[in-house]
Amino acid sequence: TETTQTVQHVDALVVGAGFGGIYQLYALRQLGLSVKVIDVAADVGGTWFWNTYPGAMSDTESFVYRYTWDKEDLQNYPWSHHYTRQPDVLAYLNHVVKRHDLRKHMDFNTELLAAEWSPDEKVWNVDVSRGIRYKARYLITALGLLSAKNYPDIAGLDSFQGLMCHTAAWDPSIDLNNKRVGVIGCGSTGVQVITEVAKIVKQLVCFQRHPQYSVPSGDRPVSPEYRKMVNETYDEIIAGVRDSAFGFGFKESNRSYDSFSPEEREEIFEQLWAKGNGFRFMGGGFNDVTTNRTANEAACEFIRKKIRQIVKDPEKARKLQPHDYYARRPLCDGGYYEQFNRDHVSIVDLKETPIKCITPNGIVTSDGLEHQLDVIIFATGFDAIDGNYTRVKIRGANGESLKDHWKAGPTSYMGTHIPHFPNLFMITGPQGPFCNIPAAVEAHVEFVTETIKKAEEVSTNDSPAIVEATEQAEADWGKTCEKAVEGSLFKETASWIFGSNIPGKPVALRFYFGGLGSFRQEVRKVAEGGYAGFKPFVAGEQARL
Ligand code: NA7
């Protein structure tokens, strides 16, 4: 029970058994440390454990949506399509865990409740559910970017007599066949779920607040020739990913929109549309779609034109066309707009007719209409990034909680470290790179592992190494992040990236927008430059690093 507490000692406690936690566990075991991974979920997978909603798929192409550190596995593990669907990502992560015999270091159904740094003992005291207190020299949080769910606060929500489900807590027993289904939200998730379920439901009502720009994913089966080509060039592919901004495995453009003729521009957009992938559409044709207003509007108008061409009903097409900047996380789909040509699929523009309340029978909009529903799907997103952290009590060396430290918005040094939180390492923490997540995870895990290795080398029994970023380094990294996003239209567009999707959440820059390649260079500079921005790992020992 929760009242009897057993104490367990480990060198490192890793929280989260998704992409980040699995690799971090592997890497720390390679150093010979004792490691425990805990996860509140019943099994491995992180994001891919929870997000089992119909249509869930990674929209990074399969060949780069995986680890690069196991070269043999990279050559041999099969993938059938250019994109990997949720069950296959989950199967892949399970495979990696099995292949490297990692499961024995993992505890599931185990929730992080509170973590407090003890300056006297120089350990993190970490209380988890199931009545265990871990004493760990290193605490590594691999909580993911998107795990704390956002449920909108709608009057009458609890009165609904049908089924309700958030996409990130999907109940696989829900049968949507022939049902009247409402979907609230049309971000990445909403677009995927709508595209998938439109085919099987009796009626689908999509409640849309901000329409988004989505392009085709270009998914198709992988041919043996393609796989052979990828296998033969994997080293270059990986080098290219690590050196790129987005890490999506396509060649990013280094030419501006203005450097092409109008005909060329149209042709480029057509090619991008035909090839597919949201990030490629954003960064594969021109290098200034998110900074040059003219280029941005051209991309917007191109997609709007496609929507008008695809969607036959002009009223639905009108509602589906966005008019703000193309500067949210870019989306792609497997035929999203096409679904609205089905008579049973409708769209409610919540800016025209906001949701008034939920009743036992469905959703009532401000025009008095009651949309009668059997199931309501919340594709309403997440309290992203810091939301994963501030819901648990994490207390640093000066007694300050992380929540307090981040009152004005989350900050860090390199996305991994926070001053006054010694020996705490975040994987994809705030102000880490905005890019393909496994690639960001690898950059962070490698940095964390290298740092811990150095710390172990200078540790002695009398004075274990303490890795702690300085306040100055945190402030400087904040400025670096601000500079990297200067002139970007992302800054002018409301989304979870800045925290503006959650009422009351501080609006702040939550990513480093300088690109993965530059981020990796920054990391190298720190690691090879004697850990500038950190206090000496052991008093007076900085020179030895
Ligand atoms: P997102 O991208 O945050 O999308 C959430 C959607 O839900 C978005 O369309 C929101 O509209 C909508 N929303 C949120 N609250 C409400 C309320 N109260 N009423 C109506 N509509 C609402 O989350 P996703 O899960 O789609 O994607 C998150 C990331 O997961 C994605 O970027 C991938 O990396 C994977 P809004 O635009 O705020 O008007």
Coordinates of C-alpha atoms and ligand atoms in Angstrom, one line a residue:
T1 CA 0.0 0.0 0.0
E2 CA 1.0 3.6 -0.3
T3 CA 1.6 4.0 3.4
T4 CA 4.4 1.4 3.8
Q5 CA 7.4 2.8 2.0
T6 CA 10.4 0.7 0.9
V7 CA 13.6 2.5 -0.1
Q8 CA 15.5 1.4 -3.1
H9 CA 18.9 2.8 -4.2
V10 CA 19.8 3.2 -7.9
D11 CA 22.4 5.2 -9.7
A12 CA 19.9 6.6 -12.1
L13 CA 16.1 6.7 -12.1
V14 CA 14.5 7.3 -15.5
V15 CA 10.9 8.4 -15.7
G16 CA 9.1 7.3 -18.8
A17 CA 9.5 4.2 -21.0
G18 CA 8.9 5.8 -24.4
F19 CA 11.5 6.6 -27.1
G20 CA 13.5 8.7 -24.6
G21 CA 13.4 6.4 -21.6
I22 CA 14.3 3.2 -23.5
Y23 CA 17.3 4.7 -25.2
Q24 CA 18.4 6.4 -22.0
L25 CA 18.2 3.1 -20.1
Y26 CA 20.2 1.4 -22.7
A27 CA 22.9 4.1 -22.8
L28 CA 23.3 4.2 -19.0
R29 CA 23.5 0.5 -18.8
Q30 CA 26.4 0.7 -21.3
L31 CA 28.1 2.9 -18.7
G32 CA 27.5 0.2 -16.1
L33 CA 25.2 2.2 -13.9
S34 CA 22.3 0.6 -12.0
V35 CA 19.1 2.1 -13.6
K36 CA 15.4 1.8 -13.0
V37 CA 12.8 3.0 -15.5
I38 CA 9.4 3.7 -14.2
D39 CA 6.2 4.5 -16.1
V40 CA 2.7 5.0 -15.1
A41 CA 1.6 3.1 -18.1
A42 CA 1.1 -0.7 -18.0
D43 CA 3.8 -1.3 -20.6
V44 CA 6.5 0.3 -22.8
G45 CA 5.8 2.8 -25.5
G46 CA 5.1 6.2 -24.0
T47 CA 3.1 8.3 -26.5
W48 CA 2.6 5.1 -28.5
F49 CA 1.3 3.2 -25.6
W50 CA -1.5 5.8 -24.9
N51 CA -2.4 7.1 -28.3
T52 CA -4.2 4.1 -29.8
Y53 CA -7.0 6.1 -31.3
P54 CA -8.2 5.0 -34.8
G55 CA -5.8 6.4 -37.5
A56 CA -2.9 7.1 -35.1
M57 CA 0.3 7.2 -37.1
S58 CA 3.7 8.9 -37.0
D59 CA 3.9 11.6 -39.6
T60 CA 7.7 11.3 -39.8
E61 CA 8.6 8.8 -42.5
S62 CA 9.4 5.3 -41.3
F63 CA 13.0 5.3 -42.3
V64 CA 13.8 8.1 -39.9
Y65 CA 11.2 7.4 -37.2
R66 CA 13.4 5.0 -35.3
Y67 CA 16.7 4.7 -33.4
T68 CA 19.9 5.1 -35.3
W69 CA 22.2 3.6 -32.6
D70 CA 21.6 0.0 -33.4
K71 CA 23.0 -0.3 -36.9
E72 CA 22.2 -3.9 -37.4
D73 CA 18.6 -3.5 -36.4
L74 CA 18.4 -0.5 -38.6
Q75 CA 19.2 -2.7 -41.5
N76 CA 17.0 -5.6 -40.6
Y77 CA 13.9 -4.4 -38.9
P78 CA 11.0 -4.4 -41.3
W79 CA 8.6 -1.6 -42.1
S80 CA 5.9 -2.1 -44.6
H81 CA 4.8 1.5 -45.4
H82 CA 6.5 4.9 -45.7
Y83 CA 4.7 5.8 -42.5
T84 CA 4.4 3.8 -39.3
R85 CA 1.1 3.3 -37.7
Q86 CA 0.7 3.2 -33.9
P87 CA 0.6 -0.6 -33.5
D88 CA 3.8 -0.9 -35.5
V89 CA 5.6 1.9 -33.6
L90 CA 4.6 0.1 -30.4
A91 CA 5.7 -3.2 -31.8
Y92 CA 9.1 -1.7 -32.8
L93 CA 9.7 -0.2 -29.3
N94 CA 8.8 -3.6 -27.7
H95 CA 11.2 -5.2 -30.1
V96 CA 14.0 -2.9 -29.1
V97 CA 13.3 -3.5 -25.4
K98 CA 13.4 -7.3 -26.0
R99 CA 16.4 -7.3 -28.3
H100 CA 18.5 -5.4 -25.6
D101 CA 16.9 -7.2 -22.7
L102 CA 15.8 -3.9 -21.0
R103 CA 12.5 -5.0 -19.6
K104 CA 14.0 -6.3 -16.4
H105 CA 15.0 -2.7 -15.5
M106 CA 11.5 -1.4 -15.9
D107 CA 8.6 -1.0 -13.5
F108 CA 5.2 -0.3 -14.9
N109 CA 2.0 1.0 -13.4
T110 CA 4.3 3.2 -11.3
E111 CA 3.7 6.8 -11.1
L112 CA 6.2 9.5 -10.2
L113 CA 4.5 11.4 -7.3
A114 CA 7.3 13.7 -6.0
A115 CA 11.0 14.2 -6.3
E116 CA 13.2 16.2 -4.0
W117 CA 16.9 16.9 -4.2
S118 CA 18.6 16.3 -0.9
P119 CA 21.7 18.6 -0.7
D120 CA 22.9 16.6 2.3
E121 CA 22.7 13.1 0.8
K122 CA 23.4 14.4 -2.7
V123 CA 20.6 12.2 -4.1
W124 CA 17.1 12.6 -5.5
N125 CA 14.5 11.2 -3.2
V126 CA 11.8 10.1 -5.6
D127 CA 8.5 8.9 -4.3
V128 CA 6.5 6.8 -6.6
S129 CA 3.2 5.0 -6.3
R130 CA 3.3 1.5 -5.0
G131 CA 5.0 2.7 -1.8
I132 CA 8.5 3.0 -3.0
R133 CA 11.0 5.7 -2.4
Y134 CA 14.0 5.7 -4.8
K135 CA 17.2 7.2 -3.8
A136 CA 18.9 8.1 -7.1
R137 CA 22.1 10.1 -7.9
Y138 CA 20.7 11.0 -11.3
L139 CA 17.1 11.7 -12.1
I140 CA 16.3 11.6 -15.8
T141 CA 12.8 12.7 -16.9
A142 CA 11.8 11.3 -20.3
L143 CA 8.2 12.4 -19.9
G144 CA 7.6 13.2 -23.5
L145 CA 6.4 16.4 -25.1
L146 CA 2.7 15.6 -25.2
S147 CA 1.2 13.5 -22.4
A148 CA -0.8 15.7 -20.0
K149 CA -4.2 15.6 -21.7
N150 CA -6.3 18.7 -22.4
Y151 CA -10.0 18.3 -21.7
P152 CA -12.0 21.4 -22.6
D153 CA -14.1 22.8 -19.9
I154 CA -17.6 22.6 -21.5
A155 CA -20.8 23.1 -19.5
G156 CA -22.8 19.9 -19.1
L157 CA -19.9 17.7 -20.1
D158 CA -20.6 15.1 -17.4
S159 CA -24.3 14.9 -18.3
F160 CA -23.6 13.2 -21.7
Q161 CA -25.2 9.8 -21.8
G162 CA -23.1 8.4 -24.7
L163 CA -19.4 7.5 -24.7
M164 CA -16.7 10.2 -24.4
C165 CA -13.0 9.6 -25.0
H166 CA -9.9 11.6 -25.3
T167 CA -7.7 10.3 -28.2
A168 CA -4.7 10.0 -25.9
A169 CA -6.6 7.7 -23.5
W170 CA -8.4 5.8 -26.2
D171 CA -10.6 2.9 -25.1
P172 CA -10.2 0.2 -27.7
S173 CA -13.5 -1.3 -26.7
I174 CA -15.3 1.7 -28.3
D175 CA -17.1 0.5 -31.4
L176 CA -17.6 3.4 -33.8
N177 CA -19.3 1.3 -36.5
N178 CA -22.6 2.9 -37.5
K179 CA -22.4 5.4 -34.7
R180 CA -23.2 9.1 -34.6
V181 CA -19.8 10.5 -33.7
G182 CA -18.6 14.0 -32.8
V183 CA -14.9 14.9 -32.9
I184 CA -13.8 18.1 -31.2
G185 CA -10.5 19.4 -32.5
C186 CA -8.7 19.2 -35.8
G187 CA -5.0 19.3 -35.1
S188 CA -2.7 16.4 -36.1
T189 CA -4.8 14.0 -34.0
G190 CA -8.2 15.3 -35.1
V191 CA -7.2 15.1 -38.8
Q192 CA -6.0 11.5 -38.4
V193 CA -9.0 10.3 -36.4
I194 CA -11.5 12.0 -38.8
T195 CA -9.8 10.6 -41.9
E196 CA -10.0 7.1 -40.4
V197 CA -13.4 6.9 -38.8
A198 CA -15.3 8.8 -41.5
K199 CA -15.4 5.5 -43.4
I200 CA -17.2 3.5 -40.8
V201 CA -19.5 5.8 -38.8
K202 CA -23.1 6.5 -39.5
Q203 CA -22.6 10.2 -39.0
L204 CA -19.6 12.4 -38.2
V205 CA -19.8 15.9 -37.0
C206 CA -16.4 17.7 -36.8
F207 CA -16.3 20.6 -34.4
Q208 CA -13.6 22.9 -35.6
R209 CA -12.3 26.0 -33.9
H210 CA -9.3 26.8 -36.1
P211 CA -9.0 24.9 -39.4
Q212 CA -5.4 23.9 -40.2
Y213 CA -3.4 23.5 -43.3
S214 CA -2.9 19.8 -44.1
V215 CA -1.2 18.3 -47.1
P216 CA -1.1 14.6 -48.2
S217 CA 1.2 12.3 -46.3
G218 CA 2.1 10.4 -49.5
D219 CA 1.9 7.1 -47.6
R220 CA 2.3 3.9 -49.7
P221 CA 3.8 0.5 -49.3
V222 CA 7.6 0.2 -49.2
S223 CA 9.1 -1.5 -52.2
P224 CA 12.1 -3.9 -51.9
E225 CA 14.1 -1.6 -54.1
Y226 CA 13.4 1.4 -52.0
R227 CA 14.3 -0.4 -48.8
K228 CA 17.6 -1.6 -50.4
M229 CA 18.4 2.0 -51.4
V230 CA 17.7 3.2 -47.8
N231 CA 19.8 0.4 -46.3
E232 CA 22.7 1.1 -48.6
T233 CA 22.7 4.8 -47.8
Y234 CA 21.7 4.8 -44.1
D235 CA 24.9 6.4 -42.9
E236 CA 24.4 9.4 -45.2
I237 CA 20.7 9.5 -44.3
I238 CA 21.6 9.7 -40.6
A239 CA 24.3 12.3 -41.2
G240 CA 21.8 14.3 -43.2
V241 CA 19.2 14.1 -40.5
R242 CA 21.6 15.2 -37.8
D243 CA 22.7 18.1 -39.8
S244 CA 19.3 19.3 -40.9
A245 CA 16.8 21.6 -39.2
F246 CA 13.7 19.4 -39.0
G247 CA 15.4 15.9 -39.0
F248 CA 12.8 14.5 -41.3
G249 CA 15.1 12.8 -43.8
F250 CA 14.4 15.1 -46.8
K251 CA 16.6 17.7 -48.3
E252 CA 15.7 21.1 -46.9
S253 CA 15.7 24.0 -49.3
N254 CA 18.3 26.6 -49.1
R255 CA 16.6 28.9 -51.7
S256 CA 14.2 31.7 -50.9
Y257 CA 10.7 32.0 -52.4
D258 CA 11.7 35.2 -54.2
S259 CA 14.6 33.5 -56.1
F260 CA 12.1 31.5 -58.2
S261 CA 9.8 32.6 -61.0
P262 CA 6.0 32.4 -60.4
E263 CA 5.8 29.4 -62.6
E264 CA 8.6 27.6 -60.8
R265 CA 7.0 28.4 -57.5
E266 CA 3.7 26.8 -58.5
E267 CA 5.5 23.8 -59.9
I268 CA 7.5 23.4 -56.6
F269 CA 4.3 23.5 -54.5
E270 CA 2.7 20.9 -56.9
Q271 CA 5.7 18.6 -56.5
L272 CA 5.7 19.0 -52.7
W273 CA 2.0 18.2 -52.6
A274 CA 2.5 15.1 -54.8
K275 CA 5.4 13.8 -52.7
G276 CA 3.6 14.4 -49.4
N277 CA 4.7 15.1 -45.8
G278 CA 3.8 18.3 -43.8
F279 CA 7.4 19.2 -42.8
R280 CA 8.6 18.7 -46.4
F281 CA 5.9 21.0 -47.6
M282 CA 7.0 23.6 -45.1
G283 CA 10.7 23.3 -45.6
G284 CA 11.5 21.3 -48.7
G285 CA 10.7 23.8 -51.4
F286 CA 11.7 27.2 -50.1
N287 CA 13.8 28.2 -47.0
D288 CA 11.5 31.0 -45.9
V289 CA 7.9 29.8 -45.8
T290 CA 7.8 30.4 -42.1
T291 CA 9.5 33.8 -42.2
N292 CA 8.6 35.5 -45.4
R293 CA 4.9 36.6 -45.3
T294 CA 4.6 36.5 -49.1
A295 CA 6.0 32.9 -49.3
N296 CA 3.8 31.9 -46.4
E297 CA 0.7 33.3 -48.0
A298 CA 1.5 31.6 -51.2
A299 CA 1.8 28.2 -49.4
C300 CA -1.5 29.0 -47.6
E301 CA -3.3 29.9 -50.9
F302 CA -1.9 26.8 -52.6
I303 CA -3.4 24.6 -49.9
R304 CA -6.7 26.6 -49.8
K305 CA -7.0 26.1 -53.6
K306 CA -6.5 22.3 -53.1
I307 CA -9.2 22.3 -50.5
R308 CA -11.6 24.1 -52.8
Q309 CA -10.8 21.6 -55.5
I310 CA -11.2 18.6 -53.3
V311 CA -14.2 19.5 -51.3
K312 CA -17.3 19.6 -53.5
D313 CA -19.7 21.4 -51.1
P314 CA -18.7 25.0 -51.2
E315 CA -20.0 25.7 -47.7
K316 CA -17.9 22.8 -46.3
A317 CA -14.9 24.0 -48.3
R318 CA -15.3 27.5 -47.0
K319 CA -15.3 26.3 -43.4
L320 CA -12.3 24.1 -43.9
Q321 CA -10.1 26.8 -45.4
P322 CA -7.8 28.4 -42.8
H323 CA -6.9 32.1 -43.1
D324 CA -4.2 32.5 -40.5
Y325 CA -0.5 31.8 -41.1
Y326 CA 0.9 28.4 -42.1
A327 CA 3.0 28.4 -38.9
R328 CA 1.7 25.7 -36.6
R329 CA 3.2 22.2 -36.5
P330 CA 2.6 21.2 -40.1
L331 CA 0.1 18.5 -40.7
C332 CA -0.3 15.8 -43.3
D333 CA -3.0 13.2 -43.9
G334 CA -4.3 10.2 -45.8
G335 CA -7.2 12.0 -47.5
Y336 CA -8.6 14.3 -44.8
Y337 CA -10.4 16.8 -47.0
E338 CA -11.8 14.0 -49.2
Q339 CA -13.8 12.7 -46.2
F340 CA -16.0 15.8 -46.3
N341 CA -17.4 14.7 -49.7
R342 CA -19.3 12.0 -47.8
D343 CA -22.9 13.2 -47.0
H344 CA -22.7 11.9 -43.5
V345 CA -19.6 14.0 -42.7
S346 CA -20.2 17.6 -41.6
I347 CA -18.2 20.4 -40.2
V348 CA -19.2 22.9 -37.5
D349 CA -17.3 26.1 -37.5
L350 CA -17.0 26.9 -33.8
K351 CA -16.0 30.5 -34.5
E352 CA -19.4 31.1 -36.1
T353 CA -21.4 28.8 -33.8
P354 CA -19.4 28.1 -30.6
I355 CA -20.3 25.1 -28.4
K356 CA -22.8 26.2 -25.8
C357 CA -23.0 23.0 -23.8
I358 CA -23.1 19.3 -23.8
T359 CA -26.4 17.6 -23.0
P360 CA -27.3 14.0 -22.3
N361 CA -27.9 13.6 -26.1
G362 CA -25.1 15.5 -27.7
I363 CA -23.6 18.9 -28.3
V364 CA -25.5 22.2 -28.5
T365 CA -24.1 25.0 -30.5
S366 CA -24.9 28.7 -30.2
D367 CA -27.4 28.6 -33.0
G368 CA -29.5 26.4 -30.8
L369 CA -28.9 23.2 -32.8
E370 CA -28.4 20.0 -30.8
H371 CA -26.1 17.7 -32.6
Q372 CA -27.2 14.2 -31.5
L373 CA -24.4 11.9 -30.8
D374 CA -23.5 8.4 -29.5
V375 CA -19.8 9.2 -29.0
I376 CA -17.8 12.3 -28.5
I377 CA -14.1 12.1 -29.3
F378 CA -11.9 14.7 -27.7
A379 CA -9.0 15.4 -30.0
T380 CA -8.3 18.5 -28.0
G381 CA -4.6 18.1 -27.5
F382 CA -2.3 18.4 -24.5
D383 CA -1.0 20.6 -21.8
A384 CA 2.3 20.2 -23.7
I385 CA 5.9 20.1 -22.6
D386 CA 6.0 21.8 -19.1
G387 CA 2.5 20.5 -18.5
N388 CA 4.0 17.0 -18.1
Y389 CA 6.3 18.3 -15.3
T390 CA 4.3 20.8 -13.3
R391 CA 1.6 18.2 -12.5
V392 CA 4.2 16.4 -10.2
K393 CA 6.1 17.9 -7.4
I394 CA 9.8 18.3 -8.3
R395 CA 11.8 20.3 -5.8
G396 CA 15.3 21.5 -6.3
A397 CA 18.3 22.4 -4.1
N398 CA 16.9 25.7 -2.9
G399 CA 13.5 24.2 -2.0
E400 CA 11.9 25.8 -5.0
S401 CA 9.5 23.7 -7.0
L402 CA 9.8 23.4 -10.7
K403 CA 6.3 24.8 -11.1
D404 CA 7.5 28.0 -9.3
H405 CA 10.7 28.1 -11.2
W406 CA 8.6 28.0 -14.4
K407 CA 6.0 30.5 -13.3
A408 CA 6.6 32.8 -16.2
G409 CA 7.1 29.9 -18.6
P410 CA 9.4 27.0 -18.9
T411 CA 13.2 27.6 -19.3
S412 CA 16.2 25.4 -19.4
Y413 CA 19.8 25.1 -20.5
M414 CA 19.9 23.2 -23.8
G415 CA 16.5 21.6 -23.0
T416 CA 18.1 19.3 -20.6
H417 CA 19.2 21.2 -17.5
I418 CA 17.7 23.7 -15.0
P419 CA 19.7 25.7 -12.4
H420 CA 19.1 24.7 -8.8
F421 CA 18.0 21.2 -10.0
P422 CA 21.3 19.4 -9.7
N423 CA 21.6 16.0 -11.4
L424 CA 18.2 16.4 -13.0
F425 CA 18.4 15.7 -16.8
M426 CA 15.4 16.2 -19.1
I427 CA 15.0 14.4 -22.4
T428 CA 13.2 16.7 -24.8
G429 CA 12.6 19.2 -22.0
P430 CA 11.5 22.8 -22.8
Q431 CA 13.6 24.7 -25.2
G432 CA 14.9 21.6 -26.9
P433 CA 15.0 21.4 -30.7
F434 CA 11.8 21.6 -32.7
C435 CA 12.2 18.6 -35.0
N436 CA 11.6 14.9 -35.6
I437 CA 11.3 13.5 -32.0
P438 CA 13.4 10.3 -32.2
A439 CA 16.2 12.5 -33.6
A440 CA 15.7 15.1 -30.8
V441 CA 15.7 12.2 -28.3
E442 CA 18.9 10.9 -29.6
A443 CA 20.6 14.3 -29.4
H444 CA 19.5 14.7 -25.8
V445 CA 20.2 11.2 -24.6
E446 CA 23.7 11.3 -26.1
F447 CA 24.4 14.6 -24.3
V448 CA 23.0 13.4 -21.0
T449 CA 24.9 10.1 -21.2
E450 CA 28.2 11.8 -22.1
T451 CA 27.7 14.3 -19.2
I452 CA 26.9 11.6 -16.7
K453 CA 30.0 9.7 -17.9
K454 CA 32.1 12.7 -17.2
A455 CA 30.4 13.2 -13.9
E456 CA 31.1 9.6 -12.9
E457 CA 34.7 10.0 -13.9
V458 CA 35.3 12.9 -11.5
S459 CA 33.1 11.5 -8.7
T460 CA 34.6 10.2 -5.5
N461 CA 32.9 8.5 -2.6
D462 CA 33.4 11.7 -0.5
S463 CA 32.2 14.0 -3.2
P464 CA 29.9 12.7 -5.8
A465 CA 29.7 14.9 -8.9
I466 CA 27.0 17.4 -9.1
V467 CA 25.9 18.5 -12.6
E468 CA 24.1 21.8 -12.4
A469 CA 23.6 24.5 -14.9
T470 CA 24.1 28.1 -13.9
E471 CA 21.4 30.8 -13.9
Q472 CA 23.4 32.7 -16.4
A473 CA 23.5 29.7 -18.8
E474 CA 19.7 29.3 -18.5
A475 CA 19.2 33.0 -19.3
D476 CA 21.6 32.9 -22.2
W477 CA 20.0 29.8 -23.7
G478 CA 16.6 31.6 -23.4
K479 CA 18.1 34.4 -25.4
T480 CA 19.6 32.0 -28.0
C481 CA 16.1 30.5 -28.3
E482 CA 14.5 33.9 -28.7
K483 CA 17.0 34.8 -31.4
A484 CA 16.4 31.6 -33.2
V485 CA 12.7 32.2 -33.5
E486 CA 13.1 35.9 -34.4
G487 CA 11.1 36.7 -37.5
S488 CA 9.3 33.4 -37.5
L489 CA 5.6 33.4 -38.1
F490 CA 5.3 30.6 -35.6
K491 CA 5.6 33.3 -33.0
E492 CA 2.6 35.1 -34.3
T493 CA 0.4 32.0 -34.5
A494 CA -1.4 30.5 -31.5
S495 CA -0.7 26.9 -30.7
W496 CA 0.5 24.5 -28.1
I497 CA 4.1 25.3 -29.1
F498 CA 3.8 28.5 -27.1
G499 CA 1.3 27.2 -24.6
S500 CA -1.6 29.3 -25.9
N501 CA -3.9 26.3 -26.2
I502 CA -4.4 26.1 -22.5
P503 CA -6.3 28.8 -20.7
G504 CA -4.1 30.5 -18.1
K505 CA -0.9 28.8 -19.2
P506 CA 2.0 31.2 -19.6
V507 CA 2.6 32.0 -23.3
A508 CA 6.3 31.4 -23.8
L509 CA 8.8 30.0 -26.2
R510 CA 8.9 26.2 -25.6
F511 CA 11.4 25.1 -28.3
Y512 CA 14.7 26.0 -29.8
F513 CA 13.8 26.8 -33.4
G514 CA 17.4 26.9 -34.7
G515 CA 17.2 23.4 -36.1
L516 CA 18.5 20.1 -35.0
G517 CA 21.9 20.5 -36.8
S518 CA 22.6 23.8 -35.0
F519 CA 21.4 22.3 -31.7
R520 CA 23.8 19.4 -32.0
Q521 CA 26.6 21.9 -32.7
E522 CA 25.7 23.9 -29.5
V523 CA 25.8 20.6 -27.6
R524 CA 29.2 19.7 -28.9
K525 CA 30.5 23.2 -28.0
V526 CA 29.4 22.6 -24.4
A527 CA 30.5 19.1 -24.1
E528 CA 33.9 19.6 -25.7
G529 CA 34.4 23.1 -24.2
G530 CA 34.7 22.0 -20.6
Y531 CA 31.0 22.3 -19.8
A532 CA 30.7 26.0 -20.0
G533 CA 27.4 27.0 -18.4
F534 CA 27.7 24.4 -15.6
K535 CA 29.1 24.8 -12.1
P536 CA 32.2 22.7 -11.6
F537 CA 31.0 19.1 -11.3
V538 CA 33.1 18.7 -8.2
A539 CA 34.3 21.8 -6.4
G540 CA 37.7 22.9 -7.8
E541 CA 37.7 20.1 -10.4
Q542 CA 36.5 21.9 -13.5
A543 CA 39.9 21.6 -15.1
R544 CA 39.7 17.8 -15.2
L545 CA 36.6 17.7 -17.4
Ligands
NA7_1 P1 -3.5 20.1 -31.0 O1 -2.6 20.3 -32.2 O2 -3.3 21.0 -29.8 O3 -5.0 20.3 -31.5 C1 -6.0 20.3 -30.6 C2 -7.3 20.7 -31.3 O4 -8.3 20.8 -30.4 C3 -7.2 22.0 -32.0 O5 -7.9 21.9 -33.2 C4 -7.9 22.9 -31.0 O6 -8.5 24.1 -31.6 C5 -9.0 22.0 -30.5 N1 -9.5 22.4 -29.2 C6 -8.9 22.5 -28.1 N2 -9.7 22.9 -27.1 C7 -10.9 23.1 -27.7 C8 -12.2 23.6 -27.2 N3 -12.3 23.9 -26.0 N4 -13.1 23.7 -28.1 C9 -12.9 23.3 -29.4 N5 -11.8 22.9 -29.9 C10 -10.8 22.8 -29.1 O7 -3.4 18.6 -30.5 P2 -3.2 17.3 -31.3 O8 -3.4 16.2 -30.4 O9 -4.0 17.3 -32.5 O10 -1.7 17.3 -31.7 C11 -0.7 17.6 -30.8 C12 0.6 17.0 -31.3 O11 0.5 15.6 -31.1 C13 0.9 17.2 -32.7 O12 1.5 18.3 -33.0 C14 1.8 16.0 -33.0 O13 3.1 16.3 -32.7 C15 1.3 14.9 -32.1 P3 -7.6 25.5 -31.7 O14 -6.7 25.2 -32.9 O15 -6.9 25.6 -30.4 O16 -8.6 26.5 -32.0

